Amino acid sequence: DTAEPTTGEGSVPPTDENVTFRRGDLSKNIRRLGIRVARGMSVRVVATANERINFANGDMSSLPFHGAPDGAAVFAWEDGGHVYVSNSDRQNKRGGVYAMYFDKQGDVVDYKMLLSDTTRNSSG
């Protein structure tokens, strides 16, 4: 008898040996950024706190990227791109929530403040 692989809760579905990404495999060291990522992933810096953001069309954001980035999420966007929404966990009503918009090629096309004047909203 040959047991069939299971795909229930807690099991890992079978894969072939050509997998380029394995979650948790932080074997790729990107020294210039001081981070490790999974083999098969690539990384690029799209924003730096307190600096304006370069857009794909050559323009720059009117707002600098927020300081104290905290909780975040990425959502699919209606044009095939996605939006990265991030919290700014600052004190004295200097925090807020911001969104960086990417087109379907992964290029930054916009950056906006969605919520302002928050104090230590800490991911929510």
PDB file of C-alpha atoms in Angstrom:
ATOM      1  CA  ASP A   1       0.000   0.000   0.000  1.00  0.00           C
ATOM      2  CA  THR A   2       1.088   3.535  -0.761  1.00  0.00           C
ATOM      3  CA  ALA A   3      -0.202   6.271   1.517  1.00  0.00           C
ATOM      4  CA  GLU A   4      -1.621   9.286  -0.244  1.00  0.00           C
ATOM      5  CA  PRO A   5      -0.222  12.670   0.863  1.00  0.00           C
ATOM      6  CA  THR A   6      -2.642  14.562   3.060  1.00  0.00           C
ATOM      7  CA  THR A   7      -3.621  18.182   2.646  1.00  0.00           C
ATOM      8  CA  GLY A   8      -5.664  18.627   5.811  1.00  0.00           C
ATOM      9  CA  GLU A   9      -5.044  21.188   8.526  1.00  0.00           C
ATOM     10  CA  GLY A  10      -1.447  21.120   9.735  1.00  0.00           C
ATOM     11  CA  SER A  11      -0.151  19.174   6.743  1.00  0.00           C
ATOM     12  CA  VAL A  12       2.133  20.416   3.996  1.00  0.00           C
ATOM     13  CA  PRO A  13       1.075  19.638   0.431  1.00  0.00           C
ATOM     14  CA  PRO A  14       3.662  17.793  -1.661  1.00  0.00           C
ATOM     15  CA  THR A  15       5.945  19.895  -3.843  1.00  0.00           C
ATOM     16  CA  ASP A  16       8.539  19.207  -6.461  1.00  0.00           C
ATOM     17  CA  GLU A  17      12.213  20.054  -6.027  1.00  0.00           C
ATOM     18  CA  ASN A  18      11.999  23.205  -8.209  1.00  0.00           C
ATOM     19  CA  VAL A  19      10.410  25.335  -5.480  1.00  0.00           C
ATOM     20  CA  THR A  20      11.956  28.823  -5.442  1.00  0.00           C
ATOM     21  CA  PHE A  21      10.397  30.025  -2.179  1.00  0.00           C
ATOM     22  CA  ARG A  22       9.956  28.335   1.180  1.00  0.00           C
ATOM     23  CA  ARG A  23       8.370  30.346   3.972  1.00  0.00           C
ATOM     24  CA  GLY A  24      10.670  30.705   6.957  1.00  0.00           C
ATOM     25  CA  ASP A  25      13.838  29.867   5.021  1.00  0.00           C
ATOM     26  CA  LEU A  26      15.781  33.058   5.805  1.00  0.00           C
ATOM     27  CA  SER A  27      18.951  31.954   4.078  1.00  0.00           C
ATOM     28  CA  LYS A  28      19.411  35.009   1.850  1.00  0.00           C
ATOM     29  CA  ASN A  29      21.374  37.705   3.691  1.00  0.00           C
ATOM     30  CA  ILE A  30      21.044  41.253   2.356  1.00  0.00           C
ATOM     31  CA  ARG A  31      23.840  42.884   4.298  1.00  0.00           C
ATOM     32  CA  ARG A  32      23.402  46.427   2.938  1.00  0.00           C
ATOM     33  CA  LEU A  33      19.909  46.523   4.463  1.00  0.00           C
ATOM     34  CA  GLY A  34      20.695  44.440   7.534  1.00  0.00           C
ATOM     35  CA  ILE A  35      17.966  41.902   6.806  1.00  0.00           C
ATOM     36  CA  ARG A  36      17.549  38.253   5.883  1.00  0.00           C
ATOM     37  CA  VAL A  37      14.850  37.028   3.511  1.00  0.00           C
ATOM     38  CA  ALA A  38      13.736  33.708   2.137  1.00  0.00           C
ATOM     39  CA  ARG A  39      15.650  32.296  -0.799  1.00  0.00           C
ATOM     40  CA  GLY A  40      13.800  33.130  -4.025  1.00  0.00           C
ATOM     41  CA  MET A  41      12.600  36.535  -2.799  1.00  0.00           C
ATOM     42  CA  SER A  42      13.874  39.911  -3.879  1.00  0.00           C
ATOM     43  CA  VAL A  43      13.866  43.171  -1.943  1.00  0.00           C
ATOM     44  CA  ARG A  44      13.882  46.834  -2.881  1.00  0.00           C
ATOM     45  CA  VAL A  45      13.561  49.980  -0.797  1.00  0.00           C
ATOM     46  CA  VAL A  46      10.551  52.049  -1.875  1.00  0.00           C
ATOM     47  CA  ALA A  47      10.445  54.527   1.016  1.00  0.00           C
ATOM     48  CA  THR A  48      12.507  55.848   3.893  1.00  0.00           C
ATOM     49  CA  ALA A  49      10.937  57.479   6.959  1.00  0.00           C
ATOM     50  CA  ASN A  50      10.776  61.276   6.752  1.00  0.00           C
ATOM     51  CA  GLU A  51      11.813  61.369   3.063  1.00  0.00           C
ATOM     52  CA  ARG A  52       9.582  62.027   0.046  1.00  0.00           C
ATOM     53  CA  ILE A  53       8.778  59.040  -2.172  1.00  0.00           C
ATOM     54  CA  ASN A  54       9.855  58.715  -5.809  1.00  0.00           C
ATOM     55  CA  PHE A  55       6.972  57.787  -8.111  1.00  0.00           C
ATOM     56  CA  ALA A  56       7.313  55.702 -11.272  1.00  0.00           C
ATOM     57  CA  ASN A  57       6.518  58.730 -13.470  1.00  0.00           C
ATOM     58  CA  GLY A  58       9.450  60.721 -12.028  1.00  0.00           C
ATOM     59  CA  ASP A  59       7.344  62.880  -9.688  1.00  0.00           C
ATOM     60  CA  MET A  60       7.809  62.871  -5.923  1.00  0.00           C
ATOM     61  CA  SER A  61       5.221  62.641  -3.175  1.00  0.00           C
ATOM     62  CA  SER A  62       4.125  65.879  -1.536  1.00  0.00           C
ATOM     63  CA  LEU A  63       4.290  64.150   1.856  1.00  0.00           C
ATOM     64  CA  PRO A  64       7.362  62.480   3.296  1.00  0.00           C
ATOM     65  CA  PHE A  65       6.980  58.806   4.194  1.00  0.00           C
ATOM     66  CA  HIS A  66       5.667  58.656   7.747  1.00  0.00           C
ATOM     67  CA  GLY A  67       7.829  58.093  10.785  1.00  0.00           C
ATOM     68  CA  ALA A  68       7.352  55.226  13.240  1.00  0.00           C
ATOM     69  CA  PRO A  69       5.728  52.817  10.752  1.00  0.00           C
ATOM     70  CA  ASP A  70       3.966  50.113  12.727  1.00  0.00           C
ATOM     71  CA  GLY A  71       1.218  47.695  11.743  1.00  0.00           C
ATOM     72  CA  ALA A  72       0.510  47.345   8.031  1.00  0.00           C
ATOM     73  CA  ALA A  73      -1.461  45.393   5.448  1.00  0.00           C
ATOM     74  CA  VAL A  74      -1.441  44.988   1.684  1.00  0.00           C
ATOM     75  CA  PHE A  75      -4.657  44.925  -0.330  1.00  0.00           C
ATOM     76  CA  ALA A  76      -5.411  44.194  -3.983  1.00  0.00           C
ATOM     77  CA  TRP A  77      -6.367  47.371  -5.833  1.00  0.00           C
ATOM     78  CA  GLU A  78      -9.003  47.780  -8.535  1.00  0.00           C
ATOM     79  CA  ASP A  79      -6.503  48.450 -11.371  1.00  0.00           C
ATOM     80  CA  GLY A  80      -4.579  45.214 -10.824  1.00  0.00           C
ATOM     81  CA  GLY A  81      -2.029  46.818  -8.520  1.00  0.00           C
ATOM     82  CA  HIS A  82      -2.028  46.863  -4.750  1.00  0.00           C
ATOM     83  CA  VAL A  83      -2.027  49.288  -1.838  1.00  0.00           C
ATOM     84  CA  TYR A  84       0.207  49.118   1.233  1.00  0.00           C
ATOM     85  CA  VAL A  85      -1.565  50.692   4.231  1.00  0.00           C
ATOM     86  CA  SER A  86       0.627  51.498   7.221  1.00  0.00           C
ATOM     87  CA  ASN A  87       0.084  52.912  10.663  1.00  0.00           C
ATOM     88  CA  SER A  88       2.276  55.661  12.146  1.00  0.00           C
ATOM     89  CA  ASP A  89       2.566  54.989  15.874  1.00  0.00           C
ATOM     90  CA  ARG A  90       3.527  58.452  17.167  1.00  0.00           C
ATOM     91  CA  GLN A  91       2.622  60.467  20.247  1.00  0.00           C
ATOM     92  CA  ASN A  92       0.902  63.842  20.733  1.00  0.00           C
ATOM     93  CA  LYS A  93      -1.475  63.619  17.760  1.00  0.00           C
ATOM     94  CA  ARG A  94       1.406  63.261  15.285  1.00  0.00           C
ATOM     95  CA  GLY A  95       0.409  59.759  14.133  1.00  0.00           C
ATOM     96  CA  GLY A  96      -1.941  58.541  11.447  1.00  0.00           C
ATOM     97  CA  VAL A  97      -2.528  56.008   8.706  1.00  0.00           C
ATOM     98  CA  TYR A  98      -0.975  56.247   5.240  1.00  0.00           C
ATOM     99  CA  ALA A  99      -1.312  54.378   1.945  1.00  0.00           C
ATOM    100  CA  MET A 100       1.255  53.735  -0.770  1.00  0.00           C
ATOM    101  CA  TYR A 101      -0.244  52.691  -4.115  1.00  0.00           C
ATOM    102  CA  PHE A 102       1.516  50.364  -6.572  1.00  0.00           C
ATOM    103  CA  ASP A 103       0.556  49.693 -10.186  1.00  0.00           C
ATOM    104  CA  LYS A 104       0.320  46.174 -11.577  1.00  0.00           C
ATOM    105  CA  GLN A 105       4.049  46.256 -12.443  1.00  0.00           C
ATOM    106  CA  GLY A 106       4.869  46.933  -8.781  1.00  0.00           C
ATOM    107  CA  ASP A 107       5.898  50.566  -9.272  1.00  0.00           C
ATOM    108  CA  VAL A 108       4.908  53.231  -6.732  1.00  0.00           C
ATOM    109  CA  VAL A 109       2.325  55.611  -8.225  1.00  0.00           C
ATOM    110  CA  ASP A 110       0.861  57.493  -5.224  1.00  0.00           C
ATOM    111  CA  TYR A 111       1.132  58.080  -1.482  1.00  0.00           C
ATOM    112  CA  LYS A 112      -1.620  59.564   0.703  1.00  0.00           C
ATOM    113  CA  MET A 113      -2.535  60.232   4.307  1.00  0.00           C
ATOM    114  CA  LEU A 114      -5.782  58.422   5.159  1.00  0.00           C
ATOM    115  CA  LEU A 115      -6.100  59.367   8.834  1.00  0.00           C
ATOM    116  CA  SER A 116      -4.343  62.084  10.843  1.00  0.00           C
ATOM    117  CA  ASP A 117      -3.942  63.407  14.377  1.00  0.00           C
ATOM    118  CA  THR A 118      -3.776  60.030  16.127  1.00  0.00           C
ATOM    119  CA  THR A 119      -1.778  59.216  19.262  1.00  0.00           C
ATOM    120  CA  ARG A 120      -0.127  55.824  19.598  1.00  0.00           C
ATOM    121  CA  ASN A 121      -2.783  54.015  17.581  1.00  0.00           C
ATOM    122  CA  SER A 122      -0.466  50.978  17.506  1.00  0.00           C
ATOM    123  CA  SER A 123      -1.682  48.915  14.528  1.00  0.00           C
ATOM    124  CA  GLY A 124      -5.263  49.775  14.779  1.00  0.00           C
TER     125      GLY A 124
END
